[in-house]
CSV table of C-alpha atoms and ligand atoms in Angstrom, one decimal:
chain,number,residue,atom,x,y,z
A,217,UNK,CA,123.6,78.7,62.1
A,218,UNK,CA,123.3,81.0,59.1
A,219,UNK,CA,119.9,81.4,57.4
A,220,UNK,CA,121.1,79.5,54.3
A,221,UNK,CA,121.9,76.5,56.4
A,222,UNK,CA,118.7,76.7,58.4
A,223,UNK,CA,116.7,76.8,55.2
A,224,UNK,CA,118.1,73.4,54.2
A,225,UNK,CA,118.0,71.7,57.7
A,226,UNK,CA,115.4,73.3,60.0
A,227,UNK,CA,112.5,71.0,60.8
A,228,UNK,CA,114.2,68.0,59.1
A,229,UNK,CA,114.7,64.7,60.8
A,230,UNK,CA,115.5,61.1,59.7
A,231,UNK,CA,112.3,59.1,59.9
A,232,UNK,CA,112.4,56.8,63.0
A,233,UNK,CA,110.8,53.8,61.2
A,234,UNK,CA,112.1,53.9,57.6
A,235,UNK,CA,115.2,56.0,58.0
A,236,UNK,CA,113.9,58.1,55.1
A,237,UNK,CA,116.0,61.3,54.6
A,238,UNK,CA,113.3,63.3,52.7
A,239,UNK,CA,110.2,64.3,54.6
A,240,UNK,CA,107.0,62.2,54.2
A,241,UNK,CA,103.5,63.5,53.9
A,242,UNK,CA,101.1,62.4,56.7
A,243,UNK,CA,97.6,62.7,55.4
A,244,UNK,CA,95.9,61.1,58.5
A,245,UNK,CA,93.2,63.3,59.9
A,246,UNK,CA,93.2,61.5,63.3
A,247,UNK,CA,95.8,60.1,65.7
A,248,UNK,CA,95.4,57.2,68.1
A,249,UNK,CA,94.6,58.0,71.7
A,250,UNK,CA,96.5,56.4,74.6
A,251,UNK,CA,94.6,53.7,76.5
A,252,UNK,CA,93.5,56.2,79.1
A,253,UNK,CA,91.8,58.3,76.5
A,254,UNK,CA,94.4,61.1,76.4
A,255,UNK,CA,96.7,61.9,73.6
A,256,UNK,CA,99.1,59.4,72.1
A,257,UNK,CA,103.0,59.6,72.4
A,258,UNK,CA,103.4,62.5,69.8
A,259,UNK,CA,100.8,64.7,71.5
A,260,UNK,CA,98.6,64.7,68.4
A,261,UNK,CA,94.9,64.2,68.2
A,262,UNK,CA,93.1,65.8,65.2
A,263,UNK,CA,94.5,67.3,62.0
A,264,UNK,CA,92.7,70.6,62.4
A,265,UNK,CA,94.7,71.3,65.6
A,266,UNK,CA,98.1,70.0,64.8
A,267,UNK,CA,99.8,67.5,62.5
A,268,UNK,CA,103.3,66.3,61.6
A,269,UNK,CA,103.8,68.3,58.4
A,270,UNK,CA,102.5,71.5,60.0
A,271,UNK,CA,104.9,71.0,62.9
A,272,UNK,CA,107.9,70.6,60.6
A,273,UNK,CA,107.1,73.7,58.7
A,274,UNK,CA,106.5,75.7,61.9
A,275,UNK,CA,109.8,74.5,63.3
A,276,UNK,CA,111.6,75.7,60.2
A,277,UNK,CA,109.8,79.1,60.1
A,278,UNK,CA,110.5,79.7,63.8
A,279,UNK,CA,114.2,79.1,63.2
A,280,UNK,CA,114.4,81.2,60.0
A,281,UNK,CA,112.7,84.2,61.6
A,282,UNK,CA,114.4,83.9,65.0
A,283,UNK,CA,111.0,83.7,66.7
A,284,UNK,CA,109.6,81.8,69.7
A,285,UNK,CA,106.7,80.0,67.9
A,286,UNK,CA,105.2,79.9,64.4
A,287,UNK,CA,101.6,79.2,63.3
A,288,UNK,CA,100.9,78.2,59.7
A,289,UNK,CA,97.6,78.8,58.0
A,290,UNK,CA,95.7,77.9,54.8
A,291,UNK,CA,96.7,81.2,53.2
A,292,UNK,CA,98.4,84.5,53.9
A,293,UNK,CA,95.0,86.1,54.3
A,294,UNK,CA,93.9,83.4,56.8
A,295,UNK,CA,97.1,84.2,58.8
A,296,UNK,CA,96.3,87.9,58.7
A,297,UNK,CA,92.6,87.6,59.5
A,298,UNK,CA,93.2,85.2,62.4
A,299,UNK,CA,95.7,87.7,63.9
A,300,UNK,CA,93.5,90.8,63.4
A,301,UNK,CA,90.4,89.0,64.7
A,302,UNK,CA,92.2,88.2,67.9
A,303,UNK,CA,92.3,91.9,68.8
A,304,UNK,CA,89.5,93.3,70.9
A,305,UNK,CA,87.5,96.3,69.8
A,306,UNK,CA,87.3,99.2,70.3
A,307,UNK,CA,90.7,100.4,69.3
A,308,UNK,CA,92.8,101.7,66.4
A,309,UNK,CA,94.7,99.9,63.6
A,310,UNK,CA,97.5,101.8,61.8
A,311,UNK,CA,97.7,100.6,58.2
A,312,UNK,CA,100.0,101.7,55.4
A,313,UNK,CA,98.5,103.5,52.4
A,314,UNK,CA,100.3,101.1,50.2
A,315,UNK,CA,99.5,97.6,51.5
A,316,UNK,CA,98.3,94.3,50.1
A,317,UNK,CA,94.8,95.1,48.9
A,318,UNK,CA,93.1,92.2,50.7
A,319,UNK,CA,94.4,93.5,54.1
A,320,UNK,CA,93.1,97.0,53.3
A,321,UNK,CA,89.8,95.7,52.3
A,322,UNK,CA,89.4,93.4,55.4
A,323,UNK,CA,90.2,96.4,57.7
A,324,UNK,CA,87.9,98.8,55.9
A,325,UNK,CA,85.0,96.5,55.2
A,326,UNK,CA,85.0,94.1,58.2
A,327,UNK,CA,87.0,95.6,61.1
A,328,UNK,CA,85.7,99.1,60.7
A,329,UNK,CA,82.2,97.8,61.3
A,330,UNK,CA,83.3,96.0,64.4
A,331,UNK,CA,84.4,99.2,66.1
A,332,UNK,CA,88.0,99.6,65.0
A,333,UNK,CA,89.2,103.0,63.7
A,334,UNK,CA,91.5,102.3,60.7
A,335,UNK,CA,94.2,105.0,60.3
A,336,UNK,CA,95.8,104.8,56.9
A,337,UNK,CA,99.2,106.5,56.7
A,338,UNK,CA,102.1,106.9,54.2
A,339,UNK,CA,104.7,104.5,55.8
A,340,UNK,CA,107.5,106.0,53.7
A,341,UNK,CA,107.2,109.0,56.1
A,342,UNK,CA,108.3,107.5,59.5
A,343,UNK,CA,107.4,110.6,61.5
A,344,UNK,CA,103.8,110.5,60.2
A,345,UNK,CA,103.5,106.9,61.3
A,346,UNK,CA,105.0,107.7,64.7
A,347,UNK,CA,102.6,110.7,65.1
A,348,UNK,CA,99.6,108.5,64.3
A,349,UNK,CA,100.3,105.9,67.0
A,350,UNK,CA,98.6,106.6,70.3
A,351,UNK,CA,97.2,105.0,73.5
A,352,UNK,CA,94.2,103.5,71.5
A,353,UNK,CA,96.5,101.9,68.9
A,354,UNK,CA,96.2,98.1,69.1
A,355,UNK,CA,98.4,97.1,66.2
A,356,UNK,CA,100.7,98.8,63.7
A,357,UNK,CA,100.5,96.7,60.5
A,358,UNK,CA,103.7,97.1,58.5
A,359,UNK,CA,104.5,95.7,55.0
A,360,UNK,CA,108.0,96.2,53.8
A,361,UNK,CA,108.8,96.4,51.0
A,362,UNK,CA,105.1,96.9,50.2
A,363,UNK,CA,102.9,95.5,47.5
A,364,UNK,CA,102.8,96.9,44.9
A,365,UNK,CA,104.7,100.2,45.3
A,366,UNK,CA,107.8,98.8,47.1
A,367,UNK,CA,107.5,101.4,49.9
A,368,UNK,CA,110.1,100.7,52.6
A,369,UNK,CA,109.2,101.1,56.3
A,370,UNK,CA,111.7,101.7,59.1
A,371,UNK,CA,110.7,98.8,61.3
A,372,UNK,CA,113.0,99.6,64.3
A,373,UNK,CA,111.8,103.2,64.8
A,374,UNK,CA,108.1,102.3,64.3
A,375,UNK,CA,108.4,99.3,66.7
A,376,UNK,CA,109.9,101.5,69.4
A,377,UNK,CA,107.1,104.1,69.1
A,378,UNK,CA,104.4,101.4,69.1
A,379,UNK,CA,105.8,99.7,72.2
A,380,UNK,CA,105.9,103.0,74.0
A,381,UNK,CA,102.1,103.0,73.6
A,382,UNK,CA,101.6,99.3,74.3
A,383,UNK,CA,100.7,98.5,70.7
A,384,UNK,CA,101.6,95.4,68.8
A,385,UNK,CA,103.8,95.5,65.6
A,386,UNK,CA,103.1,93.0,62.9
A,387,UNK,CA,105.2,93.0,59.7
A,388,UNK,CA,104.2,91.4,56.4
A,389,UNK,CA,107.6,90.0,55.4
A,390,UNK,CA,106.4,88.3,52.2
A,391,UNK,CA,108.4,90.4,49.7
A,392,UNK,CA,111.7,90.2,51.8
A,393,UNK,CA,111.4,86.5,53.0
A,394,UNK,CA,113.3,85.5,56.2
A,395,UNK,CA,116.5,85.3,54.1
A,396,UNK,CA,116.6,89.0,53.5
A,397,UNK,CA,114.9,90.5,56.5
A,398,UNK,CA,114.0,89.5,60.1
A,399,UNK,CA,111.4,91.8,61.5
A,400,UNK,CA,111.5,90.3,65.0
A,401,UNK,CA,115.2,91.1,65.3
A,402,UNK,CA,114.2,94.7,64.5
A,403,UNK,CA,111.7,94.8,67.3
A,404,UNK,CA,108.5,93.6,65.7
A,405,UNK,CA,106.2,91.3,67.7
A,406,UNK,CA,104.9,89.2,64.7
A,407,UNK,CA,106.3,88.4,61.2
A,408,UNK,CA,103.6,87.4,58.7
A,409,UNK,CA,104.1,85.6,55.4
A,410,UNK,CA,102.1,84.6,52.4
A,411,UNK,CA,104.1,81.4,52.0
A,412,UNK,CA,102.3,81.1,48.6
A,413,UNK,CA,105.0,83.4,47.3
A,414,UNK,CA,108.8,83.0,47.7
A,415,UNK,CA,108.8,80.4,50.5
A,416,UNK,CA,106.9,77.8,48.5
A,417,UNK,CA,108.4,79.4,45.5
A,418,UNK,CA,106.9,77.5,42.6
A,419,UNK,CA,103.4,78.9,42.2
A,420,UNK,CA,101.8,75.7,43.3
A,421,UNK,CA,100.9,75.9,47.0
A,422,UNK,CA,98.7,78.4,48.9
A,423,UNK,CA,99.7,79.1,52.5
A,424,UNK,CA,100.4,81.6,55.2
A,425,UNK,CA,102.3,81.9,58.5
A,426,UNK,CA,102.7,84.0,61.6
A,427,UNK,CA,106.0,83.9,63.6
A,428,UNK,CA,105.7,85.4,67.1
A,429,UNK,CA,108.6,86.9,69.1
A,430,UNK,CA,107.1,85.5,72.3
A,431,UNK,CA,105.1,82.3,72.9
A,432,UNK,CA,102.7,84.3,75.1
A,433,UNK,CA,98.9,84.4,75.8
A,434,UNK,CA,98.3,86.4,72.6
A,435,UNK,CA,100.0,83.8,70.4
A,436,UNK,CA,98.0,81.1,72.3
A,437,UNK,CA,94.8,82.9,71.5
A,438,UNK,CA,95.6,83.0,67.8
A,439,UNK,CA,96.4,79.3,67.9
A,440,UNK,CA,93.0,78.6,69.5
A,441,UNK,CA,91.3,80.8,66.9
A,442,UNK,CA,93.1,78.9,64.1
A,443,UNK,CA,91.8,75.6,65.4
A,444,UNK,CA,88.2,77.0,65.9
A,445,UNK,CA,88.1,78.8,62.5
A,446,UNK,CA,89.6,75.7,60.7
A,447,UNK,CA,92.1,77.9,58.8
A,448,UNK,CA,94.6,75.1,58.7
A,449,UNK,CA,96.8,74.2,55.7
A,450,UNK,CA,96.4,70.8,54.1
A,451,UNK,CA,99.4,68.5,54.8
A,452,UNK,CA,100.3,68.4,51.1
A,453,UNK,CA,100.6,72.2,51.1
A,454,UNK,CA,102.8,72.4,54.2
A,455,UNK,CA,104.9,69.6,52.7
A,456,UNK,CA,105.3,71.5,49.4
A,457,UNK,CA,106.1,74.7,51.3
A,458,UNK,CA,108.9,73.2,53.3
A,459,UNK,CA,110.2,71.5,50.2
A,460,UNK,CA,110.3,75.0,48.6
A,461,UNK,CA,112.1,76.5,51.6
A,462,UNK,CA,115.0,74.0,51.1
A,463,UNK,CA,116.1,75.9,48.0
A,464,UNK,CA,115.1,79.4,49.2
A,465,UNK,CA,118.6,80.8,49.6
A,466,UNK,CA,119.9,80.1,46.0
A,467,UNK,CA,116.5,81.2,44.6
A,468,UNK,CA,116.6,84.5,46.4
A,469,UNK,CA,120.2,85.1,45.2
A,470,UNK,CA,119.0,84.8,41.6
A,471,UNK,CA,115.8,86.8,42.2
A,472,UNK,CA,117.8,89.6,43.8
A,473,UNK,CA,120.5,89.7,41.1
A,474,UNK,CA,118.0,89.6,38.2
A,475,UNK,CA,115.7,92.2,39.8
A,476,UNK,CA,118.7,94.6,40.4
A,477,UNK,CA,119.8,94.2,36.7
A,478,UNK,CA,116.3,94.7,35.3
A,479,UNK,CA,115.7,97.7,37.5
A,480,UNK,CA,118.9,99.3,36.3
A,481,UNK,CA,118.0,98.7,32.7
A,482,UNK,CA,114.4,100.0,33.1
A,483,UNK,CA,115.5,103.1,35.0
A,484,UNK,CA,117.6,104.1,32.0
A,485,UNK,CA,114.9,103.4,29.4
A,486,UNK,CA,113.1,106.4,28.0
A,487,UNK,CA,109.7,104.6,27.8
A,488,UNK,CA,109.6,104.0,31.6
A,489,UNK,CA,108.8,107.0,33.8
A,490,UNK,CA,109.8,105.6,37.2
A,491,UNK,CA,111.1,102.3,38.7
A,492,UNK,CA,110.2,101.3,42.3
A,493,UNK,CA,113.1,99.1,43.5
A,494,UNK,CA,114.6,99.5,46.9
A,495,UNK,CA,118.1,98.5,45.5
A,496,UNK,CA,118.2,101.7,43.4
A,497,UNK,CA,120.0,104.6,44.9
A,498,UNK,CA,117.1,106.8,43.6
A,499,UNK,CA,114.6,104.9,45.8
A,500,UNK,CA,113.3,107.0,48.7
A,501,UNK,CA,113.7,104.1,51.1
A,502,UNK,CA,117.1,102.9,49.8
A,503,UNK,CA,119.1,103.8,52.9
A,504,UNK,CA,116.6,102.1,55.3
A,505,UNK,CA,116.4,99.0,53.1
A,506,UNK,CA,120.2,98.8,53.0
A,507,UNK,CA,120.2,98.9,56.8
A,508,UNK,CA,117.5,96.5,57.6
A,509,UNK,CA,117.7,94.0,54.7
A,510,UNK,CA,120.4,91.7,53.5
A,511,UNK,CA,119.3,92.0,49.9
A,512,UNK,CA,116.7,94.1,48.0
A,513,UNK,CA,114.5,91.3,46.8
A,514,UNK,CA,113.0,90.1,43.5
A,515,UNK,CA,110.0,92.5,43.2
A,516,UNK,CA,109.8,95.8,41.5
A,517,UNK,CA,107.2,98.0,39.9
A,518,UNK,CA,107.3,100.5,37.1
A,519,UNK,CA,105.3,103.6,36.3
A,520,UNK,CA,104.9,103.5,32.5
A,521,UNK,CA,103.7,107.1,31.9
A,522,UNK,CA,100.9,107.3,29.4
A,523,UNK,CA,98.4,105.8,31.8
A,524,UNK,CA,96.5,102.5,31.8
A,525,UNK,CA,96.7,101.8,28.1
A,526,UNK,CA,100.4,102.2,27.9
A,527,UNK,CA,100.9,99.9,30.9
A,528,UNK,CA,98.5,97.2,29.5
A,529,UNK,CA,100.1,97.5,26.1
A,530,UNK,CA,103.6,96.7,27.6
A,531,UNK,CA,102.2,93.8,29.6
A,532,UNK,CA,100.6,92.3,26.5
A,533,UNK,CA,103.8,92.6,24.5
A,534,UNK,CA,106.0,90.9,27.1
A,535,UNK,CA,106.4,87.2,26.2
A,536,UNK,CA,108.6,85.7,28.9
A,537,UNK,CA,106.8,87.6,31.7
A,538,UNK,CA,103.4,86.0,32.0
A,539,UNK,CA,100.6,88.5,32.6
A,540,UNK,CA,99.3,86.9,35.8
A,541,UNK,CA,98.7,87.6,39.4
A,542,UNK,CA,100.8,86.4,42.4
A,543,UNK,CA,104.6,86.5,42.7
A,544,UNK,CA,107.7,84.9,44.1
A,545,UNK,CA,107.7,81.8,41.9
A,546,UNK,CA,110.7,80.8,39.7
A,547,UNK,CA,109.0,82.1,36.6
A,548,UNK,CA,108.7,85.9,35.8
A,549,UNK,CA,105.3,87.5,36.0
A,550,UNK,CA,103.9,91.0,35.3
A,551,UNK,CA,100.6,92.5,36.3
A,552,UNK,CA,98.5,95.6,36.0
A,553,UNK,CA,97.5,95.8,39.7
A,554,UNK,CA,94.9,98.5,39.4
A,555,UNK,CA,92.8,96.1,37.2
A,556,UNK,CA,92.7,93.4,39.9
A,557,UNK,CA,92.5,95.5,43.1
A,558,UNK,CA,89.1,96.1,44.4
A,559,UNK,CA,87.4,99.5,44.8
A,560,UNK,CA,89.4,101.8,46.9
A,561,UNK,CA,92.7,100.8,45.3
A,562,UNK,CA,95.5,103.4,45.8
A,563,UNK,CA,97.6,102.0,43.0
A,564,UNK,CA,98.5,104.3,40.1
A,565,UNK,CA,96.8,103.4,36.8
A,566,UNK,CA,100.1,103.3,34.9
A,567,UNK,CA,101.8,100.9,37.3
A,568,UNK,CA,103.0,97.4,36.4
A,569,UNK,CA,104.1,95.1,39.2
A,570,UNK,CA,106.9,92.8,38.2
A,571,UNK,CA,107.9,89.5,39.8
A,572,UNK,CA,111.4,88.8,38.5
A,573,UNK,CA,112.0,85.1,38.1
A,574,UNK,CA,115.2,83.1,38.0
A,575,UNK,CA,115.5,82.8,34.2
A,576,UNK,CA,118.7,84.1,32.5
A,577,UNK,CA,119.0,87.9,32.8
A,578,UNK,CA,119.8,88.4,29.1
A,579,UNK,CA,116.4,86.8,28.2
A,580,UNK,CA,114.5,88.9,30.8
A,581,UNK,CA,116.0,92.2,29.6
A,582,UNK,CA,115.6,91.1,26.0
A,583,UNK,CA,111.9,90.6,26.6
A,584,UNK,CA,111.5,94.1,28.0
A,585,UNK,CA,113.6,95.5,25.1
A,586,UNK,CA,111.2,94.1,22.5
A,587,UNK,CA,108.1,95.0,24.5
A,588,UNK,CA,109.2,98.6,24.9
A,589,UNK,CA,110.5,99.0,21.3
B,168,PLP,C1,99.8,87.5,48.3
B,168,PLP,C2,100.1,88.4,49.5
B,168,PLP,C3,99.2,88.3,50.6
B,168,PLP,C4,98.1,87.4,50.7
B,168,PLP,O1,98.5,86.1,50.8
B,168,PLP,P1,97.6,84.8,50.2
B,168,PLP,O2,98.5,83.6,50.4
B,168,PLP,O3,97.3,85.1,48.8
B,168,PLP,O4,96.4,84.8,51.0
B,168,PLP,C5,99.5,89.2,51.7
B,168,PLP,N1,100.6,90.0,51.6
B,168,PLP,C6,101.4,90.1,50.5
B,168,PLP,C7,102.5,91.1,50.5
B,168,PLP,C8,101.1,89.3,49.4
B,168,PLP,O5,101.9,89.4,48.3
């Protein structure tokens, strides 16, 4: 089945008792044992380990990413941390220079102290990434397109190099979503999502996920770690996330179309120094993105020129684009990332990150026109 169809149907079933078509929320924290003290008929025991809404969302994400098994978490960071904490020190972690700031911070502050060497490289330059991978590399962490500079990474080439050295390849697929890019099909071992963003899609449910290419011992160790760390998502959040996924395909079509039109408008505007959007022919990673993605996504960032004050001025004059963090919801957002990223941020001071929503494109462009006038 095509991704658009899977998004609507994967993980869905008619309720055996009520014949309800829409999924229910099961809030029970505990499930009745069989008479002999073992698990009941559904194999469930305690909510922290497994529960019906988590199972449904995991089934859907496994199908959408073409994986063997998925694990959902309380947040994207919980998914990332549970994966990275399953690695055994000593060893090396290869990390992009432009990467979600929380991941950079966790690697630099926590993992470096535990005996990992963190190698930060420009993932726009594939040969530099390949040259950094060696026999000590445990994981190559990719994020493509990246947050917030929209750097595009060649997943297939990097996965090939990593596997030659026995390293794992994980790809943060949050910006692309499984509709536009499937890292596992390009050779990655794990696809990671902050489901908080496009998958849930309405800025109302925190969540994260890992989808594994193989249901192997490593995936099992991450599952056990999730249970022991308690980084599980609440049933209400997994229910909301799967509800969001049902309309992912049409939402992504609008996000992509609006972002492409806004990027083209901003690229030609004299007040904007540079537009980072993989769909633009001028983008350094355009050819790779065109090869490995089925659309260029709804995220872009702009360099305003004139530094921090110019950027903050534009953000404050925009009316339809709310100046707020996060992304991937139906509403348009804009943010001066440098102001919110912790010490050690590599984000330029004149950069605004833009999450292009699904409003009418005329209103979106009109808002930038007045803000830049
Ligand atoms: C938001 C985000 C994360 C972190 O996810 P949370 O759900 O906020 O924990 C990781 N990677 C990317 C690309 C993100 O945008």
